[in-house]
Amino acid sequence: MAGELELSRRGVLMVGGASAALATVSPAEAQTPPPDTAPTQMAVSFEINGADRTLELDTRTTLLDALREHLNLTGTKKGCDHGQCGACTVIVDGQRINSCLSLAVMHEGAKVTTIEGLGTPDDLHPMQAAFIKHDGYQCGYCTPGQICSAVAVLDEIRQGLPSHVSASLTDRPRATNEEMRERMSGNICRCGAYSNIAEAMAEVAGARA
Amino acid sequence: MRPFSYERATTPAAAALAARARPGAKFIAGGTNLLDLMKLQIETPAHLIDVGPLGLDRIEETPEGGLRIGALVSNSDLAGDARVRRDYGVLSRALLAGASGQLRNKATTGGNLLQRTRCPYFYDTAQACNKREPGSGCAAIGGFSRQLAVIGVSDHCIATHPSDMAVAMRVLDAQVETVNAAGETRAIPMAEFHRLPEDRPHIDTVLPPGDLITAVTLPRPIGGTHVYRKVRDRASYAFAVVSVAAVLQRDGTGRVAFGGLAHKPWRVEAAEAALPQGAKAVAAIALAGARPTHENAFKVTLAERTLAAVISDARG
Ligand SMILES: Cc1cc2nc3c(=O)[nH]c(=O)nc-3n(C[C@H](O)[C@H](O)[C@H](O)COP(=O)(O)OP(=O)(O)OC[C@H]3O[C@@H](n4cnc5c(N)ncnc54)[C@H](O)[C@@H]3O)c2cc1C
Ligand code: SF4
């Protein structure tokens, strides 16, 4: 079948690298074999944007789906759903993670911050304000993930953690353009707003220094 | 994703016991590889044992003057540890060259070692793949093989192991500590941990199913200049085409391992004696017997040239 062949060829060409970002649709998902374990429900409690929440979830529910489908926090976006694009980035216990590659039940007791928890339209987080000022987006789909990641990146630099482009592993890194670009490489922007994102980050980093 | 039941592990031995007691059980640590594969139904565990609650997230000094890295230490925490940055720079560098900041925050030491290949045919369930489905064949041989292995290959599989961290651990002579369902512990040298595909490519490592990795130990620091050089199709956030992990001493001696070339980190100790003669001499021994495909023969040359760049960088 031409259609099917086309799909599997595309699968072959696209998977494997982060460059596959938004296009991985596996033919496997179309031909689900009968399940041998019945779906299992479990309770999980965590703190989402400062509020205690308890949910009863199918164990398969990712943190991303729990946020979007069960808590109506749709600011966090689903891009590739395979950890390749960064649109689902949230901050858990102070660290940025891909919420799509984590099960909700693995976060019992965790503190989760999403874009909705960073700031509100009337009370923007400085990074949100800087993204608006510097036009750090076009379509806006990757923006919540970019902003959560950017906030965490400046934190990582402040903690003195090195990156792939740091010349020395032992000196304190500085918030240079090169450092920020490397550290933000897990957030893909289809519109290519990268240079403006880096400028927004530079402003926030500068204000803080 | 197929349905699964889920439990949180309480102790390492209990986790190994639970894994043996439940057919189709798997451990989950960061989840960054396993969940990806479960969404594609390449992995279909019926039961998950979350090893997160075990702790095992500390990096401690050993009585021998080395480091013991808990299996659940995240790739970020390991790369950022002051002792690792100072004494085992090649390991920090390898980790920082892998994946993205978000992924490294979740990825663990044990999970990184056990991550599965990125062979595109392994990921595509419509294709023949002996690693995913033993006996089905290998669509990569004669297919798109640019990314795949050039040495240690078999007629059954030409996949590479994708980890950057493992290449650095191999050059540092790390050991993998494990515990089984009977509570017995073992220390497996990195040299033996990952297998070659031979006629059983579905088995990646010598770790028996259900055995738990508890830690990775590093021997005392060996000094020298530590370098990890990763060649990839873009500057960041891509798997290695070829990588070189090296620890080079002032007198010209040293250690070298390659990533992106084989089903395991590729290190040939006998080739290291040729380091004073330069990259060509080392590569001639380390890559003797290479069996590249028509699409990835360039990797043999690229590996030698990457090593030449590493040696020249290290000499400053
Ligand atoms: C987009 C993307 C890009 C990436 N790029 C790179 C890259 O450039 N370089 C690189 O090296 N890696 C890369 N990775 C892979 C990443 O490093 C791995 O996914 C990660 O290290 C796996 O660790 P984890 O803790 O999440 O493992 P999990 O997904 O939790 O587990 C992986 C496997 O290990 C088993 N396991 C986990 N812990 C234990 C234990 N303690 N004992 C026994 N078994 C255990 C699990 O059962 C499972 O089979 C990338 C991943 C993605 C998604
Ligand atoms: S190279 Fe190995 S992993 Fe890739 S298709 Fe062949 S058997 Fe499968």
Short mmCIF file of N, CA and C in Angstrom, two decimals, chain B residues 49-168:
data_model
loop_
_atom_site.label_atom_id
_atom_site.label_comp_id
_atom_site.label_asym_id
_atom_site.label_seq_id
_atom_site.Cartn_x
_atom_site.Cartn_y
_atom_site.Cartn_z
N ILE B 49 8.55 -0.98 37.82
CA ILE B 49 9.06 -0.80 39.17
C ILE B 49 9.86 0.49 39.16
N ASP B 50 9.32 1.51 39.81
CA ASP B 50 9.96 2.82 39.83
C ASP B 50 11.10 2.78 40.84
N VAL B 51 12.33 2.91 40.35
CA VAL B 51 13.49 2.83 41.25
C VAL B 51 13.85 4.20 41.84
N GLY B 52 13.12 5.23 41.42
CA GLY B 52 13.36 6.58 41.93
C GLY B 52 13.43 6.68 43.45
N PRO B 53 12.45 6.06 44.16
CA PRO B 53 12.43 6.19 45.62
C PRO B 53 13.60 5.48 46.33
N LEU B 54 14.45 4.75 45.61
CA LEU B 54 15.54 4.02 46.27
C LEU B 54 16.64 4.93 46.80
N GLY B 55 16.57 6.21 46.49
CA GLY B 55 17.73 7.04 46.85
C GLY B 55 18.79 6.76 45.81
N LEU B 56 19.89 6.13 46.19
CA LEU B 56 20.97 5.81 45.24
C LEU B 56 21.33 7.03 44.39
N ASP B 57 21.18 8.22 44.98
CA ASP B 57 21.43 9.43 44.21
C ASP B 57 22.61 10.22 44.77
N ARG B 58 23.52 9.50 45.45
CA ARG B 58 24.67 10.20 46.02
C ARG B 58 25.95 9.82 45.28
N ILE B 59 26.91 10.72 45.31
CA ILE B 59 28.25 10.45 44.76
C ILE B 59 29.19 10.48 45.96
N GLU B 60 29.78 9.31 46.25
CA GLU B 60 30.61 9.21 47.46
C GLU B 60 32.04 8.85 47.10
N GLU B 61 32.97 9.25 47.96
CA GLU B 61 34.35 8.83 47.75
C GLU B 61 34.52 7.38 48.21
N THR B 62 35.30 6.60 47.48
CA THR B 62 35.55 5.21 47.87
C THR B 62 36.83 5.16 48.70
N PRO B 63 37.01 4.09 49.49
CA PRO B 63 38.24 3.97 50.28
C PRO B 63 39.49 3.98 49.39
N GLU B 64 39.35 3.57 48.13
CA GLU B 64 40.52 3.53 47.22
C GLU B 64 40.84 4.90 46.63
N GLY B 65 40.03 5.92 46.96
CA GLY B 65 40.32 7.25 46.42
C GLY B 65 39.57 7.55 45.13
N GLY B 66 38.64 6.68 44.78
CA GLY B 66 37.82 6.93 43.59
C GLY B 66 36.45 7.46 43.97
N LEU B 67 35.48 7.30 43.08
CA LEU B 67 34.12 7.76 43.35
C LEU B 67 33.13 6.64 43.11
N ARG B 68 32.09 6.62 43.93
CA ARG B 68 31.00 5.68 43.74
C ARG B 68 29.77 6.50 43.41
N ILE B 69 29.27 6.32 42.19
CA ILE B 69 28.16 7.12 41.68
C ILE B 69 26.89 6.30 41.77
N GLY B 70 25.93 6.72 42.57
CA GLY B 70 24.66 5.99 42.69
C GLY B 70 23.98 5.89 41.33
N ALA B 71 23.27 4.77 41.12
CA ALA B 71 22.64 4.52 39.82
C ALA B 71 21.61 5.58 39.46
N LEU B 72 21.09 6.28 40.49
CA LEU B 72 20.04 7.27 40.20
C LEU B 72 20.54 8.70 40.18
N VAL B 73 21.86 8.89 40.27
CA VAL B 73 22.42 10.23 40.11
C VAL B 73 22.07 10.69 38.69
N SER B 74 21.52 11.89 38.58
CA SER B 74 21.11 12.35 37.24
C SER B 74 22.35 12.72 36.44
N ASN B 75 22.20 12.70 35.13
CA ASN B 75 23.30 13.08 34.25
C ASN B 75 23.74 14.51 34.52
N SER B 76 22.80 15.40 34.87
CA SER B 76 23.16 16.80 35.20
C SER B 76 23.99 16.85 36.47
N ASP B 77 23.52 16.14 37.51
CA ASP B 77 24.24 16.20 38.78
C ASP B 77 25.63 15.59 38.66
N LEU B 78 25.75 14.53 37.86
CA LEU B 78 27.06 13.91 37.68
C LEU B 78 28.01 14.85 36.93
N ALA B 79 27.50 15.45 35.86
CA ALA B 79 28.34 16.37 35.07
C ALA B 79 28.76 17.57 35.91
N GLY B 80 27.87 17.99 36.84
CA GLY B 80 28.12 19.20 37.60
C GLY B 80 28.87 18.99 38.90
N ASP B 81 29.11 17.74 39.28
CA ASP B 81 29.79 17.45 40.55
C ASP B 81 31.21 18.02 40.52
N ALA B 82 31.59 18.73 41.57
CA ALA B 82 32.89 19.41 41.58
C ALA B 82 34.05 18.43 41.44
N ARG B 83 33.93 17.24 42.07
CA ARG B 83 35.02 16.26 41.98
C ARG B 83 35.13 15.68 40.59
N VAL B 84 33.99 15.46 39.96
CA VAL B 84 34.01 14.91 38.59
C VAL B 84 34.60 15.95 37.64
N ARG B 85 34.19 17.20 37.82
CA ARG B 85 34.72 18.26 36.95
C ARG B 85 36.23 18.40 37.10
N ARG B 86 36.72 18.22 38.32
CA ARG B 86 38.15 18.41 38.57
C ARG B 86 38.97 17.19 38.14
N ASP B 87 38.51 16.00 38.52
CA ASP B 87 39.37 14.80 38.37
C ASP B 87 38.97 13.88 37.21
N TYR B 88 37.76 14.01 36.73
CA TYR B 88 37.28 13.10 35.67
C TYR B 88 36.60 13.93 34.58
N GLY B 89 37.32 14.94 34.11
CA GLY B 89 36.74 15.91 33.17
C GLY B 89 36.13 15.27 31.94
N VAL B 90 36.73 14.17 31.48
CA VAL B 90 36.21 13.52 30.27
C VAL B 90 34.76 13.06 30.49
N LEU B 91 34.43 12.71 31.73
CA LEU B 91 33.07 12.25 32.04
C LEU B 91 32.10 13.43 32.03
N SER B 92 32.48 14.54 32.67
CA SER B 92 31.62 15.73 32.62
C SER B 92 31.39 16.16 31.18
N ARG B 93 32.48 16.18 30.42
CA ARG B 93 32.37 16.64 29.02
C ARG B 93 31.46 15.74 28.19
N ALA B 94 31.58 14.43 28.40
CA ALA B 94 30.75 13.49 27.63
C ALA B 94 29.28 13.69 27.97
N LEU B 95 28.99 13.85 29.27
CA LEU B 95 27.60 14.03 29.69
C LEU B 95 27.03 15.33 29.12
N LEU B 96 27.83 16.40 29.19
CA LEU B 96 27.34 17.70 28.73
C LEU B 96 27.15 17.73 27.22
N ALA B 97 27.79 16.81 26.52
CA ALA B 97 27.63 16.74 25.07
C ALA B 97 26.40 15.92 24.68
N GLY B 98 25.74 15.31 25.66
CA GLY B 98 24.61 14.43 25.35
C GLY B 98 23.26 15.06 25.60
N ALA B 99 22.30 14.72 24.76
CA ALA B 99 20.89 15.08 24.94
C ALA B 99 20.72 16.59 25.16
N SER B 100 19.78 16.99 26.04
CA SER B 100 19.51 18.41 26.29
C SER B 100 19.50 18.64 27.80
N GLY B 101 19.48 19.90 28.21
CA GLY B 101 19.44 20.21 29.64
C GLY B 101 18.27 19.54 30.33
N GLN B 102 17.09 19.59 29.70
CA GLN B 102 15.90 18.97 30.31
C GLN B 102 16.09 17.47 30.48
N LEU B 103 16.59 16.82 29.42
CA LEU B 103 16.74 15.36 29.47
C LEU B 103 17.80 14.96 30.49
N ARG B 104 18.88 15.71 30.55
CA ARG B 104 19.96 15.35 31.50
C ARG B 104 19.49 15.48 32.95
N ASN B 105 18.51 16.35 33.19
CA ASN B 105 17.99 16.47 34.55
C ASN B 105 17.24 15.22 34.99
N LYS B 106 16.69 14.49 34.05
CA LYS B 106 15.92 13.27 34.37
C LYS B 106 16.75 12.02 34.15
N ALA B 107 17.56 12.00 33.11
CA ALA B 107 18.34 10.80 32.76
C ALA B 107 19.24 10.42 33.92
N THR B 108 19.31 9.12 34.21
CA THR B 108 20.12 8.64 35.34
C THR B 108 21.34 7.87 34.84
N THR B 109 22.25 7.62 35.77
CA THR B 109 23.48 6.90 35.43
C THR B 109 23.17 5.49 34.94
N GLY B 110 22.31 4.77 35.68
CA GLY B 110 21.96 3.41 35.28
C GLY B 110 21.17 3.38 33.98
N GLY B 111 20.20 4.27 33.85
CA GLY B 111 19.37 4.33 32.65
C GLY B 111 20.18 4.69 31.42
N ASN B 112 21.14 5.58 31.58
CA ASN B 112 21.98 5.98 30.46
C ASN B 112 22.75 4.78 29.92
N LEU B 113 23.31 3.97 30.83
CA LEU B 113 24.07 2.79 30.39
C LEU B 113 23.17 1.81 29.63
N LEU B 114 21.89 1.74 30.04
CA LEU B 114 20.98 0.74 29.46
C LEU B 114 20.08 1.31 28.37
N GLN B 115 20.32 2.55 27.96
CA GLN B 115 19.50 3.10 26.87
C GLN B 115 19.73 2.24 25.63
N ARG B 116 18.69 2.18 24.80
CA ARG B 116 18.76 1.29 23.64
C ARG B 116 19.24 2.03 22.39
N THR B 117 19.52 1.27 21.36
CA THR B 117 20.11 1.86 20.16
C THR B 117 19.18 2.88 19.51
N ARG B 118 19.74 3.75 18.70
CA ARG B 118 18.96 4.71 17.92
C ARG B 118 18.88 4.28 16.46
N CYS B 119 19.18 3.05 16.18
CA CYS B 119 19.03 2.54 14.80
C CYS B 119 17.61 2.85 14.33
N PRO B 120 17.46 3.53 13.18
CA PRO B 120 16.11 3.93 12.74
C PRO B 120 15.18 2.74 12.48
N TYR B 121 15.73 1.60 12.16
CA TYR B 121 14.88 0.42 11.88
C TYR B 121 14.42 -0.23 13.18
N PHE B 122 15.21 -0.08 14.24
CA PHE B 122 14.77 -0.55 15.55
C PHE B 122 13.53 0.24 15.98
N TYR B 123 13.49 1.52 15.62
CA TYR B 123 12.39 2.41 16.00
C TYR B 123 11.15 2.23 15.13
N ASP B 124 11.28 1.57 14.00
CA ASP B 124 10.17 1.48 13.06
C ASP B 124 9.64 0.06 13.07
N THR B 125 8.49 -0.13 13.73
CA THR B 125 8.00 -1.50 13.94
C THR B 125 7.50 -2.15 12.65
N ALA B 126 7.49 -1.40 11.55
CA ALA B 126 7.11 -2.02 10.28
C ALA B 126 8.31 -2.69 9.61
N GLN B 127 9.49 -2.53 10.19
CA GLN B 127 10.72 -3.03 9.57
C GLN B 127 11.26 -4.26 10.30
N ALA B 128 12.02 -5.07 9.58
CA ALA B 128 12.68 -6.21 10.19
C ALA B 128 13.81 -5.71 11.10
N CYS B 129 13.89 -6.26 12.29
CA CYS B 129 14.96 -5.87 13.21
C CYS B 129 15.18 -6.98 14.22
N ASN B 130 16.35 -7.58 14.16
CA ASN B 130 16.67 -8.68 15.07
C ASN B 130 16.78 -8.24 16.51
N LYS B 131 17.07 -6.97 16.72
CA LYS B 131 17.19 -6.48 18.09
C LYS B 131 15.81 -6.32 18.72
N ARG B 132 14.88 -5.82 17.94
CA ARG B 132 13.52 -5.63 18.45
C ARG B 132 12.74 -6.94 18.43
N GLU B 133 12.91 -7.70 17.36
CA GLU B 133 12.16 -8.95 17.19
C GLU B 133 13.12 -10.03 16.70
N PRO B 134 13.71 -10.78 17.64
CA PRO B 134 14.75 -11.75 17.27
C PRO B 134 14.29 -12.65 16.13
N GLY B 135 15.18 -12.82 15.15
CA GLY B 135 14.89 -13.71 14.04
C GLY B 135 14.17 -13.05 12.87
N SER B 136 13.80 -11.77 13.00
CA SER B 136 13.04 -11.13 11.93
C SER B 136 13.93 -10.61 10.80
N GLY B 137 15.24 -10.54 11.04
CA GLY B 137 16.14 -10.00 10.02
C GLY B 137 16.65 -8.63 10.41
N CYS B 138 17.45 -8.04 9.53
CA CYS B 138 18.01 -6.73 9.83
C CYS B 138 17.87 -5.84 8.62
N ALA B 139 16.93 -4.90 8.69
CA ALA B 139 16.67 -4.00 7.56
C ALA B 139 17.78 -2.97 7.37
N ALA B 140 18.60 -2.81 8.39
CA ALA B 140 19.66 -1.79 8.29
C ALA B 140 20.78 -2.23 7.35
N ILE B 141 21.03 -3.54 7.32
CA ILE B 141 22.08 -4.04 6.44
C ILE B 141 21.57 -3.91 5.01
N GLY B 142 22.23 -3.05 4.25
CA GLY B 142 21.74 -2.75 2.90
C GLY B 142 20.76 -1.60 2.88
N GLY B 143 20.41 -1.06 4.06
CA GLY B 143 19.47 0.07 4.12
C GLY B 143 20.21 1.37 4.42
N PHE B 144 19.50 2.29 5.08
CA PHE B 144 20.13 3.56 5.47
C PHE B 144 21.04 3.29 6.66
N SER B 145 22.32 3.25 6.44
CA SER B 145 23.22 2.80 7.50
C SER B 145 24.27 3.84 7.86
N ARG B 146 24.07 5.07 7.42
CA ARG B 146 25.08 6.10 7.65
C ARG B 146 25.46 6.22 9.12
N GLN B 147 24.45 6.13 10.02
CA GLN B 147 24.69 6.33 11.45
C GLN B 147 25.21 5.07 12.14
N LEU B 148 25.23 3.94 11.45
CA LEU B 148 25.38 2.67 12.17
C LEU B 148 26.84 2.24 12.31
N ALA B 149 27.03 1.04 12.86
CA ALA B 149 28.36 0.64 13.31
C ALA B 149 29.29 0.26 12.16
N VAL B 150 30.57 0.41 12.41
CA VAL B 150 31.58 0.03 11.42
C VAL B 150 32.48 -1.10 11.91
N ILE B 151 32.41 -1.39 13.20
CA ILE B 151 33.32 -2.40 13.73
C ILE B 151 32.58 -3.23 14.79
N GLY B 152 33.00 -4.48 14.93
CA GLY B 152 32.33 -5.36 15.89
C GLY B 152 30.94 -5.75 15.44
N VAL B 153 30.66 -5.56 14.15
CA VAL B 153 29.30 -5.83 13.65
C VAL B 153 29.13 -7.33 13.37
N SER B 154 27.89 -7.74 13.16
CA SER B 154 27.64 -9.13 12.76
C SER B 154 26.68 -9.12 11.59
N ASP B 155 26.41 -10.29 11.03
CA ASP B 155 25.45 -10.38 9.95
C ASP B 155 24.02 -10.25 10.46
N HIS B 156 23.89 -10.13 11.79
CA HIS B 156 22.55 -10.03 12.39
C HIS B 156 22.20 -8.62 12.82
N CYS B 157 23.21 -7.76 13.02
CA CYS B 157 22.94 -6.42 13.54
C CYS B 157 24.18 -5.54 13.38
N ILE B 158 23.94 -4.29 12.98
CA ILE B 158 25.04 -3.32 12.86
C ILE B 158 24.73 -2.05 13.66
N ALA B 159 23.97 -2.21 14.75
CA ALA B 159 23.57 -1.06 15.55
C ALA B 159 24.75 -0.53 16.38
N THR B 160 24.66 0.74 16.77
CA THR B 160 25.63 1.31 17.71
C THR B 160 24.97 1.49 19.07
N HIS B 161 25.80 1.62 20.10
CA HIS B 161 25.28 2.06 21.39
C HIS B 161 25.38 3.58 21.41
N PRO B 162 24.28 4.27 21.74
CA PRO B 162 24.27 5.72 21.54
C PRO B 162 24.84 6.56 22.69
N SER B 163 25.20 5.94 23.81
CA SER B 163 25.57 6.75 24.97
C SER B 163 26.91 7.45 24.82
N ASP B 164 26.95 8.72 25.19
CA ASP B 164 28.22 9.45 25.32
C ASP B 164 28.89 9.10 26.64
N MET B 165 28.09 9.10 27.71
CA MET B 165 28.62 8.84 29.06
C MET B 165 29.40 7.53 29.12
N ALA B 166 28.86 6.49 28.47
CA ALA B 166 29.48 5.17 28.56
C ALA B 166 30.88 5.16 27.95
N VAL B 167 31.10 5.99 26.93
CA VAL B 167 32.41 6.03 26.27
C VAL B 167 33.45 6.59 27.25
N ALA B 168 33.05 7.64 27.97
CA ALA B 168 33.96 8.21 28.97
C ALA B 168 34.19 7.22 30.12
#
